[in-house]
Amino acid sequence: MKTVNDDLLDELMSYVREAAVEEILPRFRSISSDSIRAKTVADDIVTDADIASERAMSKRLEARLPGITIVGEEAVSDDPSILGHLADAELAAVIDPVDGTWHFAHGTPMFGSILAIVSGGRTIAGIIHYPVLGDFLVARPGKGAWHVAADGVRTRLLAAAAAPVNEMHGFIPLHMFAPDLRSKLAPRLLKFLRVTTWRCSAWEYRMLATGAMSFCLNESLKPWDHAAGVLIHAEAGGYAATVAGEAYRPSMTEGHLLTAPDETSWHAVREAISMDDL
């Protein structure tokens, strides 16, 4: 499969929506101590909603697209070898069932569900769903990026306009960088108008693709965080590459990803942060 047509896109969106309605929203603001667990560190958590919704989406995708490789965040957490299948898969689904689990677990609505369809190492459909709002961001290569409201109304997305560095708003999760890099980065953030982190790729890509924020520097390259969002941002007119200048690929697992309104802005942000230190 090289493309996702309109009908299949609608089906994929329905799988994400149904998983949210059945498995995520009933558990929202109903978290108990026995339904939340730490994964790698104390604030890297997983809940029953993450696991159940990933299973629900995976089951629907495998029934609709037999032979598809499923790369789900929670499945990879249990079996890291699954991640290695993404680079060579003819067709793969990359799933982040509840992106922003920390928010979800603490009763705040800043979370989303992310699905990317990858063919031959290239994202051919990106879908981000916001269960509390009921809406989506979606994109396919060459077809633009769209906001799809809960009632189905579609609006074209446009990334932020280019601006001087000192007028830019951006996302940088400073706390996630190694201590030596953190100390170097911190004073450089004063060159921008505002720098923050929302601890949720689904919402950060929403702000980038709608033009509310200008740039984002990511500390890690997890495909469930970026495969859909990079496509959506690019189709909204944005530009992304690793700080080493490589074009993003969903199979990438090392490096730092920088997104910006356009290529010229990307170089300006990279220079302002002195990326050669990273």
Tab-separated table of C-alpha atoms in Angstrom:
chain	number	residue	atom	x	y	z
A	1	MET	CA	0.000	0.000	0.000
A	2	LYS	CA	1.417	3.354	-1.076
A	3	THR	CA	-1.492	5.661	-0.254
A	4	VAL	CA	-4.468	5.907	2.073
A	5	ASN	CA	-7.677	6.839	0.249
A	6	ASP	CA	-10.534	8.869	1.695
A	7	ASP	CA	-12.611	5.862	2.732
A	8	LEU	CA	-9.730	4.154	4.513
A	9	LEU	CA	-8.781	7.391	6.262
A	10	ASP	CA	-12.337	7.654	7.596
A	11	GLU	CA	-12.169	4.049	8.790
A	12	LEU	CA	-8.853	4.615	10.538
A	13	MET	CA	-10.261	7.670	12.280
A	14	SER	CA	-13.243	5.622	13.416
A	15	TYR	CA	-10.932	3.001	14.967
A	16	VAL	CA	-9.156	5.677	16.987
A	17	ARG	CA	-12.429	7.321	18.000
A	18	GLU	CA	-14.032	4.035	19.021
A	19	ALA	CA	-11.052	3.055	21.165
A	20	ALA	CA	-11.283	6.415	22.909
A	21	VAL	CA	-15.012	6.100	23.538
A	22	GLU	CA	-14.802	2.498	24.711
A	23	GLU	CA	-11.519	2.372	26.603
A	24	ILE	CA	-10.165	5.852	27.366
A	25	LEU	CA	-12.998	8.235	28.233
A	26	PRO	CA	-14.762	5.862	30.672
A	27	ARG	CA	-11.517	5.753	32.672
A	28	PHE	CA	-10.815	9.484	32.527
A	29	ARG	CA	-10.957	11.020	36.009
A	30	SER	CA	-11.610	7.526	37.359
A	31	ILE	CA	-7.983	6.483	37.857
A	32	SER	CA	-7.267	4.310	40.888
A	33	SER	CA	-3.913	3.381	42.377
A	34	ASP	CA	-4.102	-0.136	40.960
A	35	SER	CA	-4.728	1.095	37.386
A	36	ILE	CA	-1.618	3.301	37.096
A	37	ARG	CA	1.973	2.088	37.063
A	38	ALA	CA	5.455	3.536	36.492
A	39	LYS	CA	7.457	2.307	33.483
A	40	THR	CA	11.016	3.672	33.362
A	41	VAL	CA	10.967	6.505	35.917
A	42	ALA	CA	8.438	7.750	38.435
A	43	ASP	CA	6.679	10.153	36.033
A	44	ASP	CA	6.822	7.801	33.002
A	45	ILE	CA	3.554	6.043	33.653
A	46	VAL	CA	1.083	3.704	32.029
A	47	THR	CA	-2.573	3.138	32.831
A	48	ASP	CA	-5.155	0.512	32.001
A	49	ALA	CA	-6.528	2.941	29.400
A	50	ASP	CA	-3.210	2.949	27.496
A	51	ILE	CA	-3.091	-0.827	27.346
A	52	ALA	CA	-6.762	-1.447	26.566
A	53	SER	CA	-7.043	1.226	23.871
A	54	GLU	CA	-3.840	0.077	22.130
A	55	ARG	CA	-5.199	-3.459	22.036
A	56	ALA	CA	-8.532	-2.257	20.687
A	57	MET	CA	-6.922	-0.242	17.880
A	58	SER	CA	-4.494	-3.052	17.052
A	59	LYS	CA	-7.308	-5.592	16.772
A	60	ARG	CA	-9.297	-3.399	14.376
A	61	LEU	CA	-6.250	-2.601	12.250
A	62	GLU	CA	-5.195	-6.241	11.960
A	63	ALA	CA	-8.718	-7.214	10.883
A	64	ARG	CA	-8.926	-4.444	8.275
A	65	LEU	CA	-5.323	-4.700	6.985
A	66	PRO	CA	-4.163	-8.320	7.345
A	67	GLY	CA	-0.411	-8.641	7.725
A	68	ILE	CA	0.102	-5.098	8.991
A	69	THR	CA	2.943	-4.663	11.480
A	70	ILE	CA	1.762	-3.059	14.705
A	71	VAL	CA	4.252	-0.876	16.546
A	72	GLY	CA	2.468	0.259	19.683
A	73	GLU	CA	4.115	2.193	22.485
A	74	GLU	CA	2.909	-0.198	25.164
A	75	ALA	CA	3.742	-3.321	23.153
A	76	VAL	CA	7.269	-1.994	22.596
A	77	SER	CA	7.554	-1.270	26.316
A	78	ASP	CA	6.971	-4.988	26.925
A	79	ASP	CA	9.044	-6.194	23.947
A	80	PRO	CA	11.569	-3.644	22.602
A	81	SER	CA	12.404	-5.881	19.626
A	82	ILE	CA	9.089	-4.882	18.011
A	83	LEU	CA	10.516	-1.450	17.260
A	84	GLY	CA	13.111	-2.984	14.969
A	85	HIS	CA	10.385	-4.242	12.621
A	86	LEU	CA	9.348	-0.724	11.596
A	87	ALA	CA	12.206	0.042	9.201
A	88	ASP	CA	11.564	-2.969	6.932
A	89	ALA	CA	7.789	-3.318	7.233
A	90	GLU	CA	5.828	-3.086	3.987
A	91	LEU	CA	2.954	-1.657	5.994
A	92	ALA	CA	2.963	-0.656	9.652
A	93	ALA	CA	0.743	1.108	12.143
A	94	VAL	CA	2.482	3.187	14.807
A	95	ILE	CA	0.231	3.743	17.820
A	96	ASP	CA	0.418	5.967	20.862
A	97	PRO	CA	-2.890	5.069	22.525
A	98	VAL	CA	-2.811	7.781	25.199
A	99	ASP	CA	-0.182	10.391	24.508
A	100	GLY	CA	0.066	12.625	27.544
A	101	THR	CA	-0.616	9.829	30.021
A	102	TRP	CA	0.643	11.999	32.873
A	103	HIS	CA	-2.141	14.514	32.132
A	104	PHE	CA	-4.732	11.764	31.692
A	105	ALA	CA	-3.783	10.120	34.966
A	106	HIS	CA	-4.010	13.425	36.818
A	107	GLY	CA	-7.409	14.356	35.445
A	108	THR	CA	-6.412	17.057	32.950
A	109	PRO	CA	-7.718	16.880	29.360
A	110	MET	CA	-4.407	17.569	27.563
A	111	PHE	CA	-3.947	14.114	26.057
A	112	GLY	CA	-4.542	12.514	22.690
A	113	SER	CA	-4.373	9.306	20.663
A	114	ILE	CA	-1.916	9.090	17.776
A	115	LEU	CA	-1.927	6.751	14.773
A	116	ALA	CA	0.528	6.801	11.873
A	117	ILE	CA	0.376	4.475	8.882
A	118	VAL	CA	3.853	3.813	7.515
A	119	SER	CA	4.623	2.185	4.161
A	120	GLY	CA	8.177	1.422	3.089
A	121	GLY	CA	9.572	3.630	5.847
A	122	ARG	CA	7.394	6.618	4.891
A	123	THR	CA	4.364	7.944	6.756
A	124	ILE	CA	1.370	7.839	4.408
A	125	ALA	CA	-1.272	8.906	6.929
A	126	GLY	CA	-1.074	10.777	10.220
A	127	ILE	CA	-3.992	10.953	12.638
A	128	ILE	CA	-4.142	12.638	16.035
A	129	HIS	CA	-7.368	12.427	18.014
A	130	TYR	CA	-8.318	14.509	21.054
A	131	PRO	CA	-10.845	12.368	22.974
A	132	VAL	CA	-12.209	15.080	25.268
A	133	LEU	CA	-12.823	17.480	22.361
A	134	GLY	CA	-13.795	14.748	19.908
A	135	ASP	CA	-11.793	16.268	17.045
A	136	PHE	CA	-8.817	15.266	14.904
A	137	LEU	CA	-5.794	16.518	13.035
A	138	VAL	CA	-5.132	14.453	9.901
A	139	ALA	CA	-2.767	14.521	6.942
A	140	ARG	CA	-1.626	12.491	3.952
A	141	PRO	CA	1.337	13.345	1.713
A	142	GLY	CA	0.445	16.016	-0.813
A	143	LYS	CA	-3.124	16.425	0.450
A	144	GLY	CA	-2.630	19.077	3.113
A	145	ALA	CA	-3.209	18.973	6.836
A	146	TRP	CA	-6.715	19.292	8.232
A	147	HIS	CA	-8.581	19.872	11.446
A	148	VAL	CA	-11.648	17.648	11.533
A	149	ALA	CA	-14.173	18.883	14.072
A	150	ALA	CA	-16.350	16.525	16.097
A	151	ASP	CA	-19.214	17.267	13.676
A	152	GLY	CA	-17.028	16.446	10.662
A	153	VAL	CA	-16.349	19.986	9.450
A	154	ARG	CA	-12.845	20.207	7.940
A	155	THR	CA	-10.550	23.228	8.076
A	156	ARG	CA	-7.144	23.482	6.396
A	157	LEU	CA	-4.214	23.877	8.795
A	158	LEU	CA	-1.381	26.367	8.406
A	159	ALA	CA	1.834	26.412	10.415
A	160	ALA	CA	3.148	29.631	11.947
A	161	ALA	CA	4.529	32.343	9.715
A	162	ALA	CA	8.265	32.974	9.762
A	163	ALA	CA	9.336	35.485	12.407
A	164	PRO	CA	12.518	36.756	14.050
A	165	VAL	CA	13.891	34.423	16.709
A	166	ASN	CA	13.083	36.882	19.508
A	167	GLU	CA	9.392	36.757	18.495
A	168	MET	CA	9.118	32.967	18.403
A	169	HIS	CA	7.214	30.730	20.817
A	170	GLY	CA	8.469	27.169	21.107
A	171	PHE	CA	8.529	23.866	22.946
A	172	ILE	CA	11.698	22.456	24.496
A	173	PRO	CA	11.441	19.808	27.263
A	174	LEU	CA	14.546	21.007	29.049
A	175	HIS	CA	14.073	18.565	31.934
A	176	MET	CA	14.430	15.594	29.557
A	177	PHE	CA	17.912	16.468	28.311
A	178	ALA	CA	21.032	15.115	29.961
A	179	PRO	CA	22.279	17.413	32.751
A	180	ASP	CA	25.315	18.637	30.787
A	181	LEU	CA	23.143	19.584	27.800
A	182	ARG	CA	20.502	21.104	30.072
A	183	SER	CA	22.983	23.549	31.547
A	184	LYS	CA	24.093	24.615	28.069
A	185	LEU	CA	20.587	24.968	26.679
A	186	ALA	CA	18.970	26.854	29.553
A	187	PRO	CA	20.529	30.317	28.992
A	188	ARG	CA	20.009	30.078	25.231
A	189	LEU	CA	16.254	29.831	25.655
A	190	LEU	CA	16.236	33.502	26.669
A	191	LYS	CA	16.750	34.360	22.988
A	192	PHE	CA	13.130	33.399	22.270
A	193	LEU	CA	9.925	35.146	23.274
A	194	ARG	CA	8.660	32.093	25.142
A	195	VAL	CA	9.779	28.484	25.616
A	196	THR	CA	7.735	25.861	27.426
A	197	THR	CA	6.809	22.169	27.373
A	198	TRP	CA	3.371	20.596	27.547
A	199	ARG	CA	4.486	16.985	28.149
A	200	CYS	CA	2.264	15.811	25.302
A	201	SER	CA	3.341	15.463	21.663
A	202	ALA	CA	-0.279	15.282	20.478
A	203	TRP	CA	-0.982	18.764	21.825
A	204	GLU	CA	2.396	20.225	20.940
A	205	TYR	CA	1.954	19.170	17.295
A	206	ARG	CA	-1.535	20.669	17.401
A	207	MET	CA	-0.060	24.009	18.405
A	208	LEU	CA	2.632	23.757	15.715
A	209	ALA	CA	0.267	22.730	12.923
A	210	THR	CA	-2.269	25.451	13.763
A	211	GLY	CA	0.380	28.192	13.915
A	212	ALA	CA	-0.020	28.861	17.636
A	213	MET	CA	3.620	27.917	18.300
A	214	SER	CA	6.648	28.269	16.047
A	215	PHE	CA	9.120	25.518	16.856
A	216	CYS	CA	9.867	22.422	18.882
A	217	LEU	CA	13.128	20.741	19.844
A	218	ASN	CA	12.641	17.152	20.949
A	219	GLU	CA	14.986	15.224	23.186
A	220	SER	CA	14.133	11.776	21.794
A	221	LEU	CA	12.890	10.145	18.593
A	222	LYS	CA	10.100	7.760	19.501
A	223	PRO	CA	8.009	7.005	16.396
A	224	TRP	CA	4.679	7.066	18.229
A	225	ASP	CA	5.423	10.659	19.257
A	226	HIS	CA	6.514	11.971	15.852
A	227	ALA	CA	5.562	9.838	12.818
A	228	ALA	CA	2.069	11.343	12.541
A	229	GLY	CA	2.908	14.816	13.844
A	230	VAL	CA	5.835	15.476	11.510
A	231	LEU	CA	3.641	14.680	8.495
A	232	ILE	CA	0.787	16.854	9.758
A	233	HIS	CA	3.152	19.754	10.454
A	234	ALA	CA	4.844	19.374	7.054
A	235	GLU	CA	1.507	19.333	5.230
A	236	ALA	CA	0.619	22.504	7.144
A	237	GLY	CA	3.718	24.107	5.618
A	238	GLY	CA	6.248	23.407	8.365
A	239	TYR	CA	9.757	22.002	8.181
A	240	ALA	CA	11.463	19.337	10.303
A	241	ALA	CA	14.871	17.664	10.406
A	242	THR	CA	17.237	16.285	12.989
A	243	VAL	CA	19.720	18.800	14.350
A	244	ALA	CA	22.303	16.997	12.183
A	245	GLY	CA	20.256	18.031	9.133
A	246	GLU	CA	18.746	14.644	8.266
A	247	ALA	CA	15.184	14.403	7.014
A	248	TYR	CA	12.955	12.681	9.565
A	249	ARG	CA	12.106	8.991	9.116
A	250	PRO	CA	9.749	7.066	11.405
A	251	SER	CA	12.395	4.378	11.943
A	252	MET	CA	14.846	6.869	13.487
A	253	THR	CA	15.527	6.188	17.160
A	254	GLU	CA	18.503	8.453	17.886
A	255	GLY	CA	19.064	12.175	17.562
A	256	HIS	CA	17.193	15.388	18.295
A	257	LEU	CA	14.321	16.546	16.082
A	258	LEU	CA	13.764	20.236	15.384
A	259	THR	CA	10.581	21.562	13.772
A	260	ALA	CA	10.074	25.138	12.567
A	261	PRO	CA	7.775	27.171	10.274
A	262	ASP	CA	10.084	26.775	7.262
A	263	GLU	CA	13.638	25.811	6.390
A	264	THR	CA	15.004	29.330	6.861
A	265	SER	CA	13.419	29.542	10.314
A	266	TRP	CA	14.774	26.088	11.130
A	267	HIS	CA	18.332	27.280	10.514
A	268	ALA	CA	17.692	30.428	12.567
A	269	VAL	CA	16.435	28.401	15.542
A	270	ARG	CA	19.276	25.922	15.201
A	271	GLU	CA	21.806	28.751	15.263
A	272	ALA	CA	20.150	30.439	18.242
A	273	ILE	CA	20.335	27.247	20.280
A	274	SER	CA	23.874	26.442	19.060
A	275	MET	CA	22.894	22.950	18.020
A	276	ASP	CA	26.448	21.759	17.475
A	277	ASP	CA	26.618	21.110	21.217
A	278	LEU	CA	23.847	18.499	20.968
